């Protein structure tokens, strides 16, 4: 069965550079969520989209932006990267059924971002 | 508001049982349980919706006490494959259209032979 696809799997960037992370949800899933997970930390919610509109925002820095496109894939854009941005970034998707978390969310394998 | 999980870590021998607790100071709409192995994506275990329900999945079950704003995950006759970090995720009772799941800090479970 198709899963959530994230690309790239690994990314190394220098400080102050920009990075774009991509997420391809499971077909027919209309809701996408982005999480940031530091080493040994719990996943921190960044932002979510439902039907291509931003639906909720968590602890996402102003340097980051995201959007969901017409084909439901989503991109997380990160600018002016800092060392502290090094983390595993997960995307998850679900069939929102009106947007509430009453359905299972499937996580992608994550993008490991290293800022040097 | 981040839910609080306890214990932070637990070590079990194969075949032993464990309970992981998750509590919130806010009213909850649902509780989700995930297991994550090192360097991998969180894997869904189950969702419990308000109404005090219980669910089971093989030898893993969970309960949700809406009044106490608590959920517990029960692992019985643990297997080596149960090792990992267990996260509970909570959604506040904000009605339909809530798009944010907040995870607890996790409980690291290690099952040894």
GROMACS .gro file of C-alpha atoms in nm:
model
  229
    1UNK     CA    1   0.000   0.000   0.000
    2UNK     CA    2   0.114   0.353  -0.072
    3UNK     CA    3   0.263   0.538   0.222
    4UNK     CA    4   0.356   0.897   0.295
    5UNK     CA    5   0.662   0.989   0.092
    6UNK     CA    6   0.907   1.251   0.209
    7UNK     CA    7   1.200   1.388   0.021
    8UNK     CA    8   1.481   1.421   0.058
    9UNK     CA    9   1.556   1.168   0.330
   10UNK     CA   10   1.872   1.349   0.433
   11UNK     CA   11   1.975   1.709   0.384
   12UNK     CA   12   2.284   1.896   0.490
   13UNK     CA   13   2.279   2.274   0.476
   14UNK     CA   14   2.496   2.555   0.603
   15UNK     CA   15   2.381   2.824   0.841
   16UNK     CA   16   2.173   3.097   0.678
   17UNK     CA   17   2.091   2.878   0.378
   18UNK     CA   18   1.741   2.775   0.278
   19UNK     CA   19   1.588   2.429   0.257
   20UNK     CA   20   1.271   2.287   0.108
   21UNK     CA   21   1.123   1.965   0.237
   22UNK     CA   22   0.856   1.784   0.040
   23UNK     CA   23   0.576   1.558   0.149
   24UNK     CA   24   0.350   1.343  -0.067
   25UNK     CA   25   0.052   1.219   0.134
   26UNK     CA   26  -0.127   0.893   0.089
   27UNK     CA   27  -0.365   0.916  -0.209
   28UNK     CA   28  -0.706   1.057  -0.115
   29UNK     CA   29  -0.575   1.193   0.214
   30UNK     CA   30  -0.672   1.557   0.239
   31UNK     CA   31  -0.489   1.657   0.558
   32UNK     CA   32  -0.118   1.702   0.604
   33UNK     CA   33   0.071   1.774   0.926
   34UNK     CA   34   0.434   1.874   0.979
   35UNK     CA   35   0.631   1.785   1.292
   36UNK     CA   36   0.985   1.862   1.406
   37UNK     CA   37   1.165   1.613   1.629
   38UNK     CA   38   1.500   1.690   1.788
   39UNK     CA   39   1.728   1.411   1.915
   40UNK     CA   40   1.563   1.236   2.209
   41UNK     CA   41   1.270   1.475   2.194
   42UNK     CA   42   0.901   1.433   2.129
   43UNK     CA   43   0.759   1.542   1.793
   44UNK     CA   44   0.666   1.910   1.800
   45UNK     CA   45   0.370   2.017   1.588
   46UNK     CA   46   0.457   2.283   1.333
   47UNK     CA   47   0.165   2.333   1.099
   48UNK     CA   48  -0.120   2.152   0.927
   49UNK     CA   49  -0.326   2.183   0.611
   50UNK     CA   50  -0.671   2.063   0.525
   51UNK     CA   51  -0.792   2.077   0.166
   52UNK     CA   52  -0.500   2.299   0.067
   53UNK     CA   53  -0.572   2.560   0.330
   54UNK     CA   54  -0.363   2.614   0.641
   55UNK     CA   55  -0.571   2.482   0.925
   56UNK     CA   56  -0.359   2.505   1.238
   57UNK     CA   57  -0.026   2.642   1.346
   58UNK     CA   58   0.202   2.529   1.623
   59UNK     CA   59   0.553   2.624   1.718
   60UNK     CA   60   0.665   2.708   1.367
   61UNK     CA   61   0.929   2.984   1.346
   62UNK     CA   62   0.855   3.284   1.125
   63UNK     CA   63   1.152   3.178   0.912
   64UNK     CA   64   0.955   2.871   0.807
   65UNK     CA   65   0.660   2.864   0.574
   66UNK     CA   66   0.458   2.585   0.423
   67UNK     CA   67   0.185   2.522   0.175
   68UNK     CA   68  -0.025   2.245   0.032
   69UNK     CA   69  -0.063   2.229  -0.343
   70UNK     CA   70  -0.352   2.131  -0.568
   71UNK     CA   71  -0.227   1.772  -0.585
   72UNK     CA   72  -0.222   1.769  -0.200
   73UNK     CA   73   0.152   1.744  -0.170
   74UNK     CA   74   0.302   1.984   0.078
   75UNK     CA   75   0.630   2.169   0.106
   76UNK     CA   76   0.800   2.311   0.411
   77UNK     CA   77   1.029   2.601   0.329
   78UNK     CA   78   1.295   2.693   0.579
   79UNK     CA   79   1.506   3.005   0.544
   80UNK     CA   80   1.798   3.155   0.736
   81UNK     CA   81   1.873   2.814   0.878
   82UNK     CA   82   2.020   2.794   1.226
   83UNK     CA   83   2.212   2.516   1.395
   84UNK     CA   84   1.911   2.455   1.618
   85UNK     CA   85   1.700   2.367   1.317
   86UNK     CA   86   1.886   2.038   1.287
   87UNK     CA   87   1.622   1.774   1.349
   88UNK     CA   88   1.409   1.504   1.198
   89UNK     CA   89   1.110   1.653   1.017
   90UNK     CA   90   0.807   1.433   0.983
   91UNK     CA   91   0.508   1.475   0.766
   92UNK     CA   92   0.187   1.287   0.840
   93UNK     CA   93  -0.133   1.257   0.647
   94UNK     CA   94  -0.484   1.150   0.721
   95UNK     CA   95  -0.824   1.151   0.567
   96UNK     CA   96  -0.945   1.442   0.773
   97UNK     CA   97  -1.318   1.377   0.774
   98UNK     CA   98  -1.385   1.737   0.851
   99UNK     CA   99  -1.049   1.795   1.006
  100UNK     CA  100  -1.066   1.640   1.347
  101UNK     CA  101  -0.813   1.389   1.464
  102UNK     CA  102  -1.053   1.100   1.482
  103UNK     CA  103  -0.877   0.902   1.217
  104UNK     CA  104  -0.542   0.739   1.200
  105UNK     CA  105  -0.252   0.953   1.085
  106UNK     CA  106   0.026   0.795   0.885
  107UNK     CA  107   0.376   0.930   0.921
  108UNK     CA  108   0.640   0.946   0.653
  109UNK     CA  109   0.993   0.827   0.720
  110UNK     CA  110   1.109   1.180   0.782
  111UNK     CA  111   1.374   1.412   0.647
  112UNK     CA  112   1.686   1.441   0.857
  113UNK     CA  113   1.810   1.798   0.831
  114UNK     CA  114   2.159   1.879   0.949
  115UNK     CA  115   2.264   2.241   0.963
  116UNK     CA  116   2.639   2.296   0.982
  117UNK     CA  117  -0.098   2.205   2.651
  118UNK     CA  118   0.134   1.906   2.638
  119UNK     CA  119   0.003   1.585   2.798
  120UNK     CA  120   0.210   1.430   3.074
  121UNK     CA  121   0.328   1.073   3.035
  122UNK     CA  122   0.450   0.838   3.304
  123UNK     CA  123   0.674   0.662   3.359
  124UNK     CA  124   0.951   0.822   3.152
  125UNK     CA  125   1.118   0.487   3.100
  126UNK     CA  126   1.056   0.125   3.187
  127UNK     CA  127   1.254  -0.195   3.144
  128UNK     CA  128   1.069  -0.524   3.116
  129UNK     CA  129   1.163  -0.885   3.071
  130UNK     CA  130   0.986  -1.070   2.794
  131UNK     CA  131   0.644  -1.181   2.909
  132UNK     CA  132   0.600  -0.909   3.171
  133UNK     CA  133   0.326  -0.648   3.167
  134UNK     CA  134   0.346  -0.269   3.167
  135UNK     CA  135   0.117   0.030   3.195
  136UNK     CA  136   0.189   0.370   3.047
  137UNK     CA  137  -0.019   0.664   3.158
  138UNK     CA  138  -0.108   0.986   2.984
  139UNK     CA  139  -0.288   1.275   3.149
  140UNK     CA  140  -0.389   1.626   3.058
  141UNK     CA  141  -0.500   1.930   3.250
  142UNK     CA  142  -0.737   2.023   2.968
  143UNK     CA  143  -1.054   1.854   2.853
  144UNK     CA  144  -0.976   1.603   2.582
  145UNK     CA  145  -1.156   1.510   2.265
  146UNK     CA  146  -0.943   1.211   2.181
  147UNK     CA  147  -0.624   1.033   2.274
  148UNK     CA  148  -0.390   0.872   2.023
  149UNK     CA  149  -0.113   0.625   2.093
  150UNK     CA  150   0.194   0.581   1.875
  151UNK     CA  151   0.511   0.376   1.904
  152UNK     CA  152   0.837   0.498   1.760
  153UNK     CA  153   1.155   0.300   1.717
  154UNK     CA  154   1.486   0.482   1.707
  155UNK     CA  155   1.530   0.679   1.386
  156UNK     CA  156   1.198   0.564   1.245
  157UNK     CA  157   0.859   0.722   1.198
  158UNK     CA  158   0.594   0.697   1.470
  159UNK     CA  159   0.357   0.410   1.403
  160UNK     CA  160  -0.008   0.436   1.491
  161UNK     CA  161  -0.140   0.201   1.760
  162UNK     CA  162  -0.491   0.323   1.838
  163UNK     CA  163  -0.725   0.616   1.890
  164UNK     CA  164  -0.966   0.651   2.178
  165UNK     CA  165  -1.248   0.897   2.152
  166UNK     CA  166  -1.429   1.059   2.440
  167UNK     CA  167  -1.687   0.834   2.594
  168UNK     CA  168  -1.460   0.632   2.820
  169UNK     CA  169  -1.396   0.362   2.568
  170UNK     CA  170  -1.140   0.089   2.571
  171UNK     CA  171  -0.966  -0.061   2.275
  172UNK     CA  172  -0.744  -0.355   2.214
  173UNK     CA  173  -0.489  -0.446   1.953
  174UNK     CA  174  -0.332  -0.789   1.992
  175UNK     CA  175  -0.183  -0.780   2.346
  176UNK     CA  176  -0.190  -0.401   2.362
  177UNK     CA  177  -0.499  -0.226   2.489
  178UNK     CA  178  -0.588   0.117   2.614
  179UNK     CA  179  -0.851   0.300   2.811
  180UNK     CA  180  -0.965   0.661   2.810
  181UNK     CA  181  -1.126   0.820   3.111
  182UNK     CA  182  -1.270   1.142   2.984
  183UNK     CA  183  -1.370   1.267   3.330
  184UNK     CA  184  -1.020   1.226   3.466
  185UNK     CA  185  -0.866   1.338   3.136
  186UNK     CA  186  -0.645   1.034   3.143
  187UNK     CA  187  -0.557   0.747   2.919
  188UNK     CA  188  -0.360   0.433   2.994
  189UNK     CA  189  -0.187   0.195   2.756
  190UNK     CA  190  -0.163  -0.166   2.871
  191UNK     CA  191   0.100  -0.398   2.729
  192UNK     CA  192   0.061  -0.759   2.835
  193UNK     CA  193   0.300  -1.047   2.790
  194UNK     CA  194   0.552  -0.809   2.635
  195UNK     CA  195   0.760  -0.915   2.337
  196UNK     CA  196   1.100  -0.791   2.225
  197UNK     CA  197   0.927  -0.613   1.937
  198UNK     CA  198   0.741  -0.390   2.184
  199UNK     CA  199   1.061  -0.199   2.257
  200UNK     CA  200   1.047   0.165   2.152
  201UNK     CA  201   0.922   0.500   2.268
  202UNK     CA  202   0.549   0.530   2.321
  203UNK     CA  203   0.384   0.864   2.267
  204UNK     CA  204   0.037   0.967   2.355
  205UNK     CA  205  -0.112   1.245   2.151
  206UNK     CA  206  -0.405   1.448   2.266
  207UNK     CA  207  -0.655   1.663   2.091
  208UNK     CA  208  -0.843   1.922   2.290
  209UNK     CA  209  -1.219   1.916   2.286
  210UNK     CA  210  -1.244   2.207   2.052
  211UNK     CA  211  -1.505   2.041   1.841
  212UNK     CA  212  -1.480   1.960   1.477
  213UNK     CA  213  -1.203   2.122   1.279
  214UNK     CA  214  -0.920   2.067   1.524
  215UNK     CA  215  -0.606   1.999   1.328
  216UNK     CA  216  -0.343   1.980   1.598
  217UNK     CA  217  -0.228   1.673   1.784
  218UNK     CA  218   0.004   1.743   2.076
  219UNK     CA  219   0.237   1.464   2.183
  220UNK     CA  220   0.363   1.389   2.531
  221UNK     CA  221   0.736   1.355   2.599
  222UNK     CA  222   0.723   0.981   2.549
  223UNK     CA  223   0.784   0.668   2.753
  224UNK     CA  224   1.086   0.464   2.656
  225UNK     CA  225   1.010   0.095   2.685
  226UNK     CA  226   1.287  -0.162   2.670
  227UNK     CA  227   1.204  -0.531   2.662
  228UNK     CA  228   1.494  -0.763   2.738
  229UNK     CA  229   1.515  -1.141   2.698
   0.00000   0.00000   0.00000
